[in-house]
Amino acid sequence: MLENAQRIAETIITAFAPDVANDGFEFDPTSSCFIRQDGDIRHVFLVPLSEKYGRLVCTPDVGVRSDLVEEIFHRTSEFSDSDTKNTSTLGVNVKLLTRSSDFDVAVANADDIEQAVHKLMRAFRDISIPYFDEYGSLEGIDRALNSNPMEPCVHMINERARCSKGLIVAKILMRSDYARLLETYDGKVLRAGEITYKKYFLPLVTSLEKHGV
């Protein structure tokens, strides 16, 4: 077990926080996230430090949440009320996004703290800020989810969530190809699992068709 793991984790967060605060990000200790809220849109940089094999380790995640998209999604989702507040519309681990382990953090003792903070700052500046610039809006969410509807989506690897949220944002933005997207995503979710399709996806589609957004 790593001695003083909690203190070291707090030291890392404390050292990292001032620089990202200049970009409008505040730390939420309940979720281990640095969050920037801009109207309906929330930008999230997750630092999930956890103890493993006697070290503190993490690879950060980046995420984007549209409160409107998530509110519509959860009208027919299986999530409890307490779990709906922090779901992401887009969310991806930096290692998966970059296909690199360059941003993996491992802290064995206090001497590793400076290097850990440096890696987190590189991930924030080099990966997350460009990510938010590209995808941190409704139009960006639409590009991430709907540009290649037949292909898997690195920005939301859960297929039902990707298809559902892709449809929602397409409806909000009144995409002219909404019917084509619906046909594609309907087939994908059905192939992924009939129970999920009937219990959660079809009610969402019906709600969008009857009530819009």
mmCIF file of C-alpha atoms in Angstrom:
data_model
loop_
_atom_site.group_PDB
_atom_site.id
_atom_site.type_symbol
_atom_site.label_atom_id
_atom_site.label_comp_id
_atom_site.label_asym_id
_atom_site.label_seq_id
_atom_site.Cartn_x
_atom_site.Cartn_y
_atom_site.Cartn_z
ATOM 1 C CA MET A 1 0.000 0.000 0.000
ATOM 2 C CA LEU A 2 1.256 3.486 -0.875
ATOM 3 C CA GLU A 3 1.947 5.473 2.254
ATOM 4 C CA ASN A 4 -0.027 8.739 2.488
ATOM 5 C CA ALA A 5 -1.860 8.019 -0.797
ATOM 6 C CA GLN A 6 -4.686 10.429 0.006
ATOM 7 C CA ARG A 7 -2.273 13.228 0.884
ATOM 8 C CA ILE A 8 -0.280 12.682 -2.312
ATOM 9 C CA ALA A 9 -3.455 12.704 -4.402
ATOM 10 C CA GLU A 10 -4.540 15.954 -2.774
ATOM 11 C CA THR A 11 -1.097 17.451 -3.412
ATOM 12 C CA ILE A 12 -1.327 16.570 -7.115
ATOM 13 C CA ILE A 13 -4.782 18.107 -7.456
ATOM 14 C CA THR A 14 -3.780 21.200 -5.501
ATOM 15 C CA ALA A 15 -0.722 21.726 -7.708
ATOM 16 C CA PHE A 16 -2.688 21.177 -10.907
ATOM 17 C CA ALA A 17 -5.750 23.281 -10.080
ATOM 18 C CA PRO A 18 -4.450 26.874 -10.349
ATOM 19 C CA ASP A 19 -3.371 26.641 -13.983
ATOM 20 C CA VAL A 20 -6.638 25.123 -15.200
ATOM 21 C CA ALA A 21 -8.591 27.642 -13.138
ATOM 22 C CA ASN A 22 -7.300 30.249 -15.574
ATOM 23 C CA ASP A 23 -9.314 28.404 -18.226
ATOM 24 C CA GLY A 24 -12.455 28.416 -16.101
ATOM 25 C CA PHE A 25 -12.178 24.885 -14.669
ATOM 26 C CA GLU A 26 -13.033 24.152 -11.042
ATOM 27 C CA PHE A 27 -12.397 20.874 -9.224
ATOM 28 C CA ASP A 28 -15.373 18.815 -8.068
ATOM 29 C CA PRO A 29 -14.081 16.402 -5.406
ATOM 30 C CA THR A 30 -17.229 14.262 -5.527
ATOM 31 C CA SER A 31 -16.494 13.255 -9.122
ATOM 32 C CA SER A 32 -12.707 13.812 -9.348
ATOM 33 C CA CYS A 33 -13.427 16.131 -12.274
ATOM 34 C CA PHE A 34 -12.319 19.574 -13.307
ATOM 35 C CA ILE A 35 -15.441 21.183 -14.768
ATOM 36 C CA ARG A 36 -16.167 24.245 -16.881
ATOM 37 C CA GLN A 37 -19.840 25.071 -17.380
ATOM 38 C CA ASP A 38 -20.885 27.301 -20.274
ATOM 39 C CA GLY A 39 -24.666 27.527 -20.413
ATOM 40 C CA ASP A 40 -26.038 24.154 -21.479
ATOM 41 C CA ILE A 41 -22.569 22.715 -22.114
ATOM 42 C CA ARG A 42 -20.184 21.255 -19.549
ATOM 43 C CA HIS A 43 -16.544 20.500 -20.327
ATOM 44 C CA VAL A 44 -15.022 17.820 -18.107
ATOM 45 C CA PHE A 45 -11.426 16.766 -17.422
ATOM 46 C CA LEU A 46 -11.475 13.692 -15.197
ATOM 47 C CA VAL A 47 -8.457 12.802 -13.056
ATOM 48 C CA PRO A 48 -9.337 9.397 -11.551
ATOM 49 C CA LEU A 49 -6.372 8.844 -9.255
ATOM 50 C CA SER A 50 -6.586 5.434 -7.618
ATOM 51 C CA GLU A 51 -4.209 3.185 -5.715
ATOM 52 C CA LYS A 52 -3.043 0.082 -7.548
ATOM 53 C CA TYR A 53 -0.086 -2.201 -6.831
ATOM 54 C CA GLY A 54 1.337 0.266 -4.340
ATOM 55 C CA ARG A 55 1.139 3.285 -6.648
ATOM 56 C CA LEU A 56 -1.314 6.042 -7.454
ATOM 57 C CA VAL A 57 -2.244 5.705 -11.104
ATOM 58 C CA CYS A 58 -4.550 7.302 -13.623
ATOM 59 C CA THR A 59 -5.034 8.213 -17.227
ATOM 60 C CA PRO A 60 -7.307 11.249 -17.549
ATOM 61 C CA ASP A 61 -10.586 11.301 -19.444
ATOM 62 C CA VAL A 62 -12.140 14.143 -21.401
ATOM 63 C CA GLY A 63 -15.880 14.604 -21.674
ATOM 64 C CA VAL A 64 -18.581 16.952 -22.886
ATOM 65 C CA ARG A 65 -22.094 17.117 -21.493
ATOM 66 C CA SER A 66 -25.116 18.867 -22.949
ATOM 67 C CA ASP A 67 -27.661 19.215 -20.168
ATOM 68 C CA LEU A 68 -30.453 19.290 -22.748
ATOM 69 C CA VAL A 69 -29.309 16.113 -24.514
ATOM 70 C CA GLU A 70 -28.895 14.312 -21.195
ATOM 71 C CA GLU A 71 -32.290 15.452 -19.897
ATOM 72 C CA ILE A 72 -33.984 14.060 -23.008
ATOM 73 C CA PHE A 73 -31.932 10.840 -22.877
ATOM 74 C CA HIS A 74 -32.864 10.193 -19.264
ATOM 75 C CA ARG A 75 -36.589 10.547 -19.900
ATOM 76 C CA THR A 76 -36.448 6.920 -21.037
ATOM 77 C CA SER A 77 -33.152 5.674 -19.591
ATOM 78 C CA GLU A 78 -32.573 3.169 -16.810
ATOM 79 C CA PHE A 79 -30.501 5.586 -14.704
ATOM 80 C CA SER A 80 -31.621 6.555 -11.209
ATOM 81 C CA ASP A 81 -32.211 10.249 -10.536
ATOM 82 C CA SER A 82 -29.009 10.504 -8.526
ATOM 83 C CA ASP A 83 -26.960 9.047 -11.394
ATOM 84 C CA THR A 84 -28.256 11.328 -14.139
ATOM 85 C CA LYS A 85 -26.430 14.457 -13.004
ATOM 86 C CA ASN A 86 -22.956 13.528 -14.193
ATOM 87 C CA THR A 87 -23.495 11.388 -17.295
ATOM 88 C CA SER A 88 -21.541 12.545 -20.327
ATOM 89 C CA THR A 89 -22.773 13.114 -23.841
ATOM 90 C CA LEU A 90 -19.233 12.495 -25.068
ATOM 91 C CA GLY A 91 -16.566 10.800 -22.989
ATOM 92 C CA VAL A 92 -13.261 9.186 -23.866
ATOM 93 C CA ASN A 93 -10.086 8.136 -22.089
ATOM 94 C CA VAL A 94 -7.036 10.067 -23.254
ATOM 95 C CA LYS A 95 -5.130 6.832 -23.868
ATOM 96 C CA LEU A 96 -7.875 5.574 -26.175
ATOM 97 C CA LEU A 97 -8.204 8.933 -27.907
ATOM 98 C CA THR A 98 -4.487 9.317 -28.576
ATOM 99 C CA ARG A 99 -3.637 5.622 -28.849
ATOM 100 C CA SER A 100 -0.696 6.389 -26.610
ATOM 101 C CA SER A 101 0.338 5.771 -23.017
ATOM 102 C CA ASP A 102 2.273 9.050 -22.904
ATOM 103 C CA PHE A 103 -0.215 10.556 -20.479
ATOM 104 C CA ASP A 104 -0.395 7.665 -18.010
ATOM 105 C CA VAL A 105 0.378 8.812 -14.476
ATOM 106 C CA ALA A 106 2.054 6.578 -11.889
ATOM 107 C CA VAL A 107 3.176 7.880 -8.498
ATOM 108 C CA ALA A 108 5.183 5.604 -6.222
ATOM 109 C CA ASN A 109 6.306 8.296 -3.770
ATOM 110 C CA ALA A 110 6.380 12.049 -3.267
ATOM 111 C CA ASP A 111 9.327 12.413 -5.649
ATOM 112 C CA ASP A 112 6.997 11.482 -8.543
ATOM 113 C CA ILE A 113 4.478 14.253 -7.894
ATOM 114 C CA GLU A 114 6.113 16.888 -10.101
ATOM 115 C CA GLN A 115 6.261 14.526 -13.090
ATOM 116 C CA ALA A 116 2.627 13.505 -12.533
ATOM 117 C CA VAL A 117 1.464 17.115 -12.517
ATOM 118 C CA HIS A 118 3.511 17.773 -15.652
ATOM 119 C CA LYS A 119 1.861 14.844 -17.474
ATOM 120 C CA LEU A 120 -1.609 15.939 -16.417
ATOM 121 C CA MET A 121 -0.921 19.464 -17.602
ATOM 122 C CA ARG A 122 0.290 18.174 -20.967
ATOM 123 C CA ALA A 123 -2.858 16.086 -21.299
ATOM 124 C CA PHE A 124 -4.963 19.105 -20.416
ATOM 125 C CA ARG A 125 -3.222 21.544 -22.766
ATOM 126 C CA ASP A 126 -2.369 19.244 -25.667
ATOM 127 C CA ILE A 127 -5.426 16.989 -25.683
ATOM 128 C CA SER A 128 -8.386 18.291 -23.707
ATOM 129 C CA ILE A 129 -8.396 21.958 -24.731
ATOM 130 C CA PRO A 130 -8.263 21.116 -28.472
ATOM 131 C CA TYR A 131 -10.920 18.463 -27.820
ATOM 132 C CA PHE A 132 -13.246 21.010 -26.227
ATOM 133 C CA ASP A 133 -12.567 23.442 -29.076
ATOM 134 C CA GLU A 134 -13.542 20.749 -31.572
ATOM 135 C CA TYR A 135 -16.419 19.002 -29.821
ATOM 136 C CA GLY A 136 -17.482 21.206 -26.922
ATOM 137 C CA SER A 137 -20.746 22.465 -28.430
ATOM 138 C CA LEU A 138 -23.963 20.977 -29.775
ATOM 139 C CA GLU A 139 -22.543 21.176 -33.285
ATOM 140 C CA GLY A 140 -19.330 19.522 -32.093
ATOM 141 C CA ILE A 141 -21.265 16.771 -30.340
ATOM 142 C CA ASP A 142 -23.160 16.210 -33.565
ATOM 143 C CA ARG A 143 -19.904 15.866 -35.514
ATOM 144 C CA ALA A 144 -18.476 13.434 -32.990
ATOM 145 C CA LEU A 145 -21.529 11.167 -32.844
ATOM 146 C CA ASN A 146 -23.051 11.471 -36.296
ATOM 147 C CA SER A 147 -20.292 12.051 -38.850
ATOM 148 C CA ASN A 148 -19.775 8.314 -39.422
ATOM 149 C CA PRO A 149 -22.961 6.630 -38.189
ATOM 150 C CA MET A 150 -22.067 3.165 -39.477
ATOM 151 C CA GLU A 151 -18.720 3.112 -37.676
ATOM 152 C CA PRO A 152 -17.969 2.646 -33.968
ATOM 153 C CA CYS A 153 -17.546 5.953 -32.155
ATOM 154 C CA VAL A 154 -14.506 6.530 -29.927
ATOM 155 C CA HIS A 155 -16.280 9.479 -28.282
ATOM 156 C CA MET A 156 -19.018 7.238 -26.853
ATOM 157 C CA ILE A 157 -18.179 3.555 -26.993
ATOM 158 C CA ASN A 158 -21.490 2.430 -25.481
ATOM 159 C CA GLU A 159 -23.427 1.779 -28.672
ATOM 160 C CA ARG A 160 -26.924 2.378 -27.360
ATOM 161 C CA ALA A 161 -25.885 5.641 -25.704
ATOM 162 C CA ARG A 162 -24.091 6.777 -28.859
ATOM 163 C CA CYS A 163 -27.078 6.035 -31.073
ATOM 164 C CA SER A 164 -29.582 7.553 -28.656
ATOM 165 C CA LYS A 165 -27.638 10.732 -28.034
ATOM 166 C CA GLY A 166 -26.729 11.037 -31.709
ATOM 167 C CA LEU A 167 -30.427 10.995 -32.573
ATOM 168 C CA ILE A 168 -31.261 13.523 -29.874
ATOM 169 C CA VAL A 169 -28.690 16.068 -31.014
ATOM 170 C CA ALA A 170 -29.666 15.480 -34.646
ATOM 171 C CA LYS A 171 -33.257 16.274 -33.687
ATOM 172 C CA ILE A 172 -32.240 19.393 -31.767
ATOM 173 C CA LEU A 173 -30.203 20.659 -34.709
ATOM 174 C CA MET A 174 -32.914 19.603 -37.196
ATOM 175 C CA ARG A 175 -30.520 17.633 -39.380
ATOM 176 C CA SER A 176 -31.981 16.991 -42.809
ATOM 177 C CA ASP A 177 -30.772 13.363 -42.710
ATOM 178 C CA TYR A 178 -32.471 12.553 -39.401
ATOM 179 C CA ALA A 179 -34.538 9.763 -40.986
ATOM 180 C CA ARG A 180 -31.404 8.110 -42.360
ATOM 181 C CA LEU A 181 -29.688 8.336 -38.991
ATOM 182 C CA LEU A 182 -32.743 6.843 -37.310
ATOM 183 C CA GLU A 183 -32.741 3.900 -39.696
ATOM 184 C CA THR A 184 -29.019 3.289 -39.139
ATOM 185 C CA TYR A 185 -29.115 3.588 -35.347
ATOM 186 C CA ASP A 186 -32.308 1.567 -35.040
ATOM 187 C CA GLY A 187 -30.591 -1.362 -36.717
ATOM 188 C CA LYS A 188 -27.410 -0.997 -34.680
ATOM 189 C CA VAL A 189 -29.163 -0.930 -31.303
ATOM 190 C CA LEU A 190 -31.410 -3.850 -32.260
ATOM 191 C CA ARG A 191 -28.387 -5.937 -33.212
ATOM 192 C CA ALA A 192 -26.680 -4.984 -29.942
ATOM 193 C CA GLY A 193 -29.544 -6.345 -27.837
ATOM 194 C CA GLU A 194 -33.283 -6.771 -28.276
ATOM 195 C CA ILE A 195 -34.151 -6.186 -24.608
ATOM 196 C CA THR A 196 -32.300 -2.867 -24.468
ATOM 197 C CA TYR A 197 -33.746 -1.929 -27.844
ATOM 198 C CA LYS A 198 -37.337 -2.481 -26.747
ATOM 199 C CA LYS A 199 -37.014 -1.190 -23.189
ATOM 200 C CA TYR A 200 -35.018 1.991 -23.716
ATOM 201 C CA PHE A 201 -34.318 2.849 -27.363
ATOM 202 C CA LEU A 202 -37.790 2.519 -28.858
ATOM 203 C CA PRO A 203 -39.419 4.625 -26.098
ATOM 204 C CA LEU A 204 -36.852 7.359 -26.799
ATOM 205 C CA VAL A 205 -37.569 7.280 -30.537
ATOM 206 C CA THR A 206 -41.309 7.418 -29.862
ATOM 207 C CA SER A 207 -40.834 10.367 -27.515
ATOM 208 C CA LEU A 208 -38.767 12.261 -30.071
ATOM 209 C CA GLU A 209 -41.360 11.648 -32.794
ATOM 210 C CA LYS A 210 -44.337 12.607 -30.637
ATOM 211 C CA HIS A 211 -42.953 15.437 -28.553
ATOM 212 C CA GLY A 212 -39.746 16.528 -30.278
ATOM 213 C CA VAL A 213 -37.213 18.105 -27.950
#
